[in-house]
Coordinates of C-alpha atoms and ligand atoms in Angstrom, one line a residue:
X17 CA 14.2 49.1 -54.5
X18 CA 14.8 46.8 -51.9
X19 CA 14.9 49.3 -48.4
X20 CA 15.5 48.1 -44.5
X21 CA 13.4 49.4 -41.8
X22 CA 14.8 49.4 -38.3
X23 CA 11.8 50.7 -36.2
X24 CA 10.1 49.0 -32.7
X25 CA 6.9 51.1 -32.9
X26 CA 4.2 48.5 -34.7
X27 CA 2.4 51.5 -35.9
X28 CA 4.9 53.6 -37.5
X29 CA 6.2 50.1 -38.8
X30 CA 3.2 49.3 -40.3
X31 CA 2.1 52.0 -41.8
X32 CA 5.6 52.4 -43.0
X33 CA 5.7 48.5 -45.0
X34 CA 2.1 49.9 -46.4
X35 CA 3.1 52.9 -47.8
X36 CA 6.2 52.4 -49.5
X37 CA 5.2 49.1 -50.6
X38 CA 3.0 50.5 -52.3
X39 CA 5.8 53.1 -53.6
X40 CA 7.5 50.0 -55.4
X41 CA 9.6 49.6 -52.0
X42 CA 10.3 45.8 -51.1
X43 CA 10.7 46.5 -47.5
X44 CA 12.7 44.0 -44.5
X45 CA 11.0 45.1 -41.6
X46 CA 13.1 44.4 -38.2
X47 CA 12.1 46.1 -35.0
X48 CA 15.5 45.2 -32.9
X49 CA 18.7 46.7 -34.0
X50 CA 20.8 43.1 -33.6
X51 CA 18.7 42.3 -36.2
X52 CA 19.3 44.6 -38.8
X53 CA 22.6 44.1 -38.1
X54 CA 21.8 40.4 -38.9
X55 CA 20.2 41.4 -42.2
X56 CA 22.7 44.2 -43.5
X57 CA 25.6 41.2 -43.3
X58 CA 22.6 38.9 -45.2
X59 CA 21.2 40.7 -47.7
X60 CA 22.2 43.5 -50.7
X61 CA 19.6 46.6 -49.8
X62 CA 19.6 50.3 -51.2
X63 CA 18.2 52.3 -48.2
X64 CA 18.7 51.4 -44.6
X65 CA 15.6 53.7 -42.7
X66 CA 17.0 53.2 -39.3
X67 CA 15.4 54.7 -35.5
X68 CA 17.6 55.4 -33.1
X69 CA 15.1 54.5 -30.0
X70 CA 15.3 50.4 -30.2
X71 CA 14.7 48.4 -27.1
X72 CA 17.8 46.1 -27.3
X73 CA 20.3 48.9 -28.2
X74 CA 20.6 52.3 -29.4
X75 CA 20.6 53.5 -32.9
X76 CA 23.8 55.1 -33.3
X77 CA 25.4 52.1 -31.6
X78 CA 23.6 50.1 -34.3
X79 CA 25.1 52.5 -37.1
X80 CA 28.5 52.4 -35.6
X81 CA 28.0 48.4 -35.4
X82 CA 27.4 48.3 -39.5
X83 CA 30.1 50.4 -40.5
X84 CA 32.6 48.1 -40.0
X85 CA 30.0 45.3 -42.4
X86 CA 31.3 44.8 -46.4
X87 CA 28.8 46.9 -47.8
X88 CA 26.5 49.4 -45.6
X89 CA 23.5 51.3 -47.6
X90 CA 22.2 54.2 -48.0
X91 CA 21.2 55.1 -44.9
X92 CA 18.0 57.8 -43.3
X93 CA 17.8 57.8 -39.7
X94 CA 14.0 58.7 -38.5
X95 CA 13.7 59.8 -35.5
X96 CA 12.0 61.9 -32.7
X97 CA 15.2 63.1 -31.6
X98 CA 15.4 66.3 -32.2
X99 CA 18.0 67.8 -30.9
X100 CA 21.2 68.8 -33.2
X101 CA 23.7 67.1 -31.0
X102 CA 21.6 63.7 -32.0
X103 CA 21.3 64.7 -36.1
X104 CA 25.4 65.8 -35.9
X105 CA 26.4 62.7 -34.2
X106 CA 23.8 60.2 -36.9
X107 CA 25.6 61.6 -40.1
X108 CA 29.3 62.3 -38.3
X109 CA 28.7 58.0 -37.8
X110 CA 27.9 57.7 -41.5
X111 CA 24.3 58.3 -41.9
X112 CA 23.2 60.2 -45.5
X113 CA 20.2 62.1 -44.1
X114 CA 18.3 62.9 -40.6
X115 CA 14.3 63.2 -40.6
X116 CA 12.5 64.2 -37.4
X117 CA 9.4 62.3 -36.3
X118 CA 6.8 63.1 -36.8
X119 CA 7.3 63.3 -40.4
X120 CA 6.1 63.8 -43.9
X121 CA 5.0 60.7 -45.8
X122 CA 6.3 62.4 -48.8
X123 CA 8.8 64.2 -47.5
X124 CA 10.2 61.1 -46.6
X125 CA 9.6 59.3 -49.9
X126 CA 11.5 61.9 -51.6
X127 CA 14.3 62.1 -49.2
X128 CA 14.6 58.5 -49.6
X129 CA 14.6 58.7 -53.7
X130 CA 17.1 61.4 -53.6
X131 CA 19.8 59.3 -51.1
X132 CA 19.3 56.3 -53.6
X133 CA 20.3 58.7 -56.7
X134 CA 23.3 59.8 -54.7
X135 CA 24.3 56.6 -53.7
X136 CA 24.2 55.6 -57.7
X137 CA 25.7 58.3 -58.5
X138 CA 23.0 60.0 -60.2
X139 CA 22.0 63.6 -60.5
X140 CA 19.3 63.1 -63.2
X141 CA 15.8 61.5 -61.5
X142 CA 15.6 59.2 -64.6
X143 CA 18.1 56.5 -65.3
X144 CA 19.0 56.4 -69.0
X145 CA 20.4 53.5 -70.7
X146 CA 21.1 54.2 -74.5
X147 CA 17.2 54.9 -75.7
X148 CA 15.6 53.8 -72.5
X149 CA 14.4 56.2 -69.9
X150 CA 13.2 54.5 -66.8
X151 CA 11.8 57.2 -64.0
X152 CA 11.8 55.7 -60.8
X153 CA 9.3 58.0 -59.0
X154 CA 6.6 57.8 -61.4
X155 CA 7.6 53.9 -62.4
X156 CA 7.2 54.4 -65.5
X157 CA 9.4 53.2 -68.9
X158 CA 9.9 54.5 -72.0
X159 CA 12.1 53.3 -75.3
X160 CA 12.6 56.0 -78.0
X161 CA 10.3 58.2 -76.5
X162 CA 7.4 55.5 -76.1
X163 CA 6.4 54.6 -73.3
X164 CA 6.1 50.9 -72.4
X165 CA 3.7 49.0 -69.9
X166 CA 5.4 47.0 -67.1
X167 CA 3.9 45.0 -64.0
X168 CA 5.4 46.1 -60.7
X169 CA 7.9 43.3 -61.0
X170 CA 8.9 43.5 -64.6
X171 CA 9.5 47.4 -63.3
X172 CA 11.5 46.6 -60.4
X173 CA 13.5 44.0 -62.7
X174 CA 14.4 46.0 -65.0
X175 CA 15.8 49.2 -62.8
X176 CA 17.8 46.6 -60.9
X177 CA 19.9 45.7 -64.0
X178 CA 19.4 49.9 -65.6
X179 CA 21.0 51.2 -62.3
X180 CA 24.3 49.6 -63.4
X181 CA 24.0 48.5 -67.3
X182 CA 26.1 46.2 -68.1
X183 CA 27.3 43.9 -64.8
X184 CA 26.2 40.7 -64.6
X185 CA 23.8 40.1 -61.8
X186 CA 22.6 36.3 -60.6
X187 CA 19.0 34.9 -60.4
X188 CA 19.2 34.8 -57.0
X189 CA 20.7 38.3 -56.6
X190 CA 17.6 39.7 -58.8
X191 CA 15.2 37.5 -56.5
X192 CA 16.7 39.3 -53.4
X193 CA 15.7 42.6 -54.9
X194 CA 12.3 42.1 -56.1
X195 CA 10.6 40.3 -52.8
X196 CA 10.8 40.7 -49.1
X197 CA 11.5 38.4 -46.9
X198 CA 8.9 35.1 -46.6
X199 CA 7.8 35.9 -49.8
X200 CA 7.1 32.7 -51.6
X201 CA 8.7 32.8 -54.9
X202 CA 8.3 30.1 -57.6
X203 CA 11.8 28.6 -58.6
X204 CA 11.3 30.2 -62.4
X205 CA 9.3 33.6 -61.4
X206 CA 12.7 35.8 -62.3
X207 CA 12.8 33.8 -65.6
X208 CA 9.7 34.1 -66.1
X209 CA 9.5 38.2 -65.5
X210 CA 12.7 38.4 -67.5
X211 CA 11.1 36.5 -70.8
X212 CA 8.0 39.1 -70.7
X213 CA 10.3 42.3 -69.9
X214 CA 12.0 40.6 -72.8
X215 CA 9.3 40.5 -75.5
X216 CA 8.0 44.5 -74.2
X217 CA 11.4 45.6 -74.4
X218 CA 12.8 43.6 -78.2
X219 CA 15.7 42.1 -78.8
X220 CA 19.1 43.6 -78.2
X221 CA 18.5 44.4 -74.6
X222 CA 18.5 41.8 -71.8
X223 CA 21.7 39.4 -71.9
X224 CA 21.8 36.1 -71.0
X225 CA 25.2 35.2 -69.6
X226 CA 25.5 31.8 -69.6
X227 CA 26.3 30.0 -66.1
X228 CA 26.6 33.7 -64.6
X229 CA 23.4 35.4 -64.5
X230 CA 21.6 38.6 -66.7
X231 CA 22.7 42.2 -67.3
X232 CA 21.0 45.0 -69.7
X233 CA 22.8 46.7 -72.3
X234 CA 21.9 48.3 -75.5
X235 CA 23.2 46.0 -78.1
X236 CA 25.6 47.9 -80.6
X237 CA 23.1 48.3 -83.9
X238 CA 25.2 46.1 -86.9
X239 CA 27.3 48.9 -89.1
X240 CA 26.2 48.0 -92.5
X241 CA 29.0 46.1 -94.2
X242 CA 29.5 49.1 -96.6
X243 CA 30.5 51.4 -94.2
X244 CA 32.7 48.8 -92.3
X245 CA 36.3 49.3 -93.5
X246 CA 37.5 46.6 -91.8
X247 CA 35.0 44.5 -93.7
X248 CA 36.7 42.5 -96.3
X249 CA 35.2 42.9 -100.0
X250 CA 32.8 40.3 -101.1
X251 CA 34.8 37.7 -103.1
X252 CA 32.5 37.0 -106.5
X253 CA 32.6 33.8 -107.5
Ligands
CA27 CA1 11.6 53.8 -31.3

């Protein structure tokens, strides 16, 4: 899941990038809110984890500010404001959810898997796609009931195109989701994770849309041409 962070304290920052990289996250870190501005208008994220306390201008400004951008994520606003008039005035601007610093690593995690699900329009934790259970939380895949090994990329690959089976999404779309920013990415590496997710997953499941981009689907399984009326009879020679 590709997530913004919006917070000028290096330390929280930091530690922030660390742990929920290491949550699957792909994190954008920015620490001045002109910037996130910069990167909401850029750049397709899930969750926006926004402070209000920024040195160049204040949160809720920077909230009001990205309502009026295309498309505006998911958004968490951590703060150390604590008063309600702050947490009434963050959601009444558009934000999904309010956490008071200092906070709960996993409090936070969870807060921040639950506003994705909503945001998909999800109440189940797992996504489902025909036989294929992906659970997000746990990263972990299964097909029929058995489960399947992934690398973190492969993993991230293929709940980008599960969240929304069957649209089409670019190279360069899936290369925005699975790296941050200054990440150096080889001009094949989405190829090349897509031809191993590929061979895990079999045949009938990644699509190839020529000149367009990729998109998962469970292939419909072949009737047998016995049960097919609308098959023709076979014409004996
Ligand atoms: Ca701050």
């Amino acid at each position: 899941m590709k997530l913004l962070l919006t917070e000028d304290d290096p330390q929280i920052g930091e530690g922030l990038v660390l742990g929920l990289g290491g949550a699957g996250f792909q994190v954008d870190w920015v620490q001045q809110g002109e910037q996130a501005l910069v990167a909401l208008r850029h750049t397709p994220y899930d969750l926006w984890v926004l402070d209000l306390g920024l040195p160049d201008m204040d949160g809720l400004e920077v909230l009001r500010q990205s309502q009026a951008l295309p498309a505006c994520p998911a958004t968490l606003i951590l703060s150390a404001r604590h008063i309600a008039t702050d947490r009434v005035m963050g959601l009444n601007l558009g934000a999904d959810d309010y956490l008071v610093k200092p906070f709960d690593f996993d409090e936070l995690l969870a807060r921040l898997h639950a506003l994705h699900r909503r945001s998909q329009g999800r109440r189940d934790p797992l996504i489902r796609v025909g036989d294929l259970c992906i659970d997000p939380i746990r990263r972990t895949v299964a097909l029929a009931g058995q489960a399947i090994a992934l690398s973190p990329r492969e993993f991230d690959l293929l709940q980008a195109l599960a969240e929304h089976p069957g649209a089409v999404r670019s190279a360069q779309w899936l290369e925005s989701r699975l790296y941050r920013w200054g990440t150096e990415v080889a001009s094949n590496a989405i190829q090349v994770h897509l031809h191993h997710l590929r061979r895990k997953l079999g045949e009938g499941w990644l699509h190839n849309v020529r000149g367009t981009g990729y998109k998962l689907e469970q292939a419909a399984r072949p009737i047998p041409a016995a049960d097919n009326p609308s098959d023709p009879a076979p014409v004996r020679p």
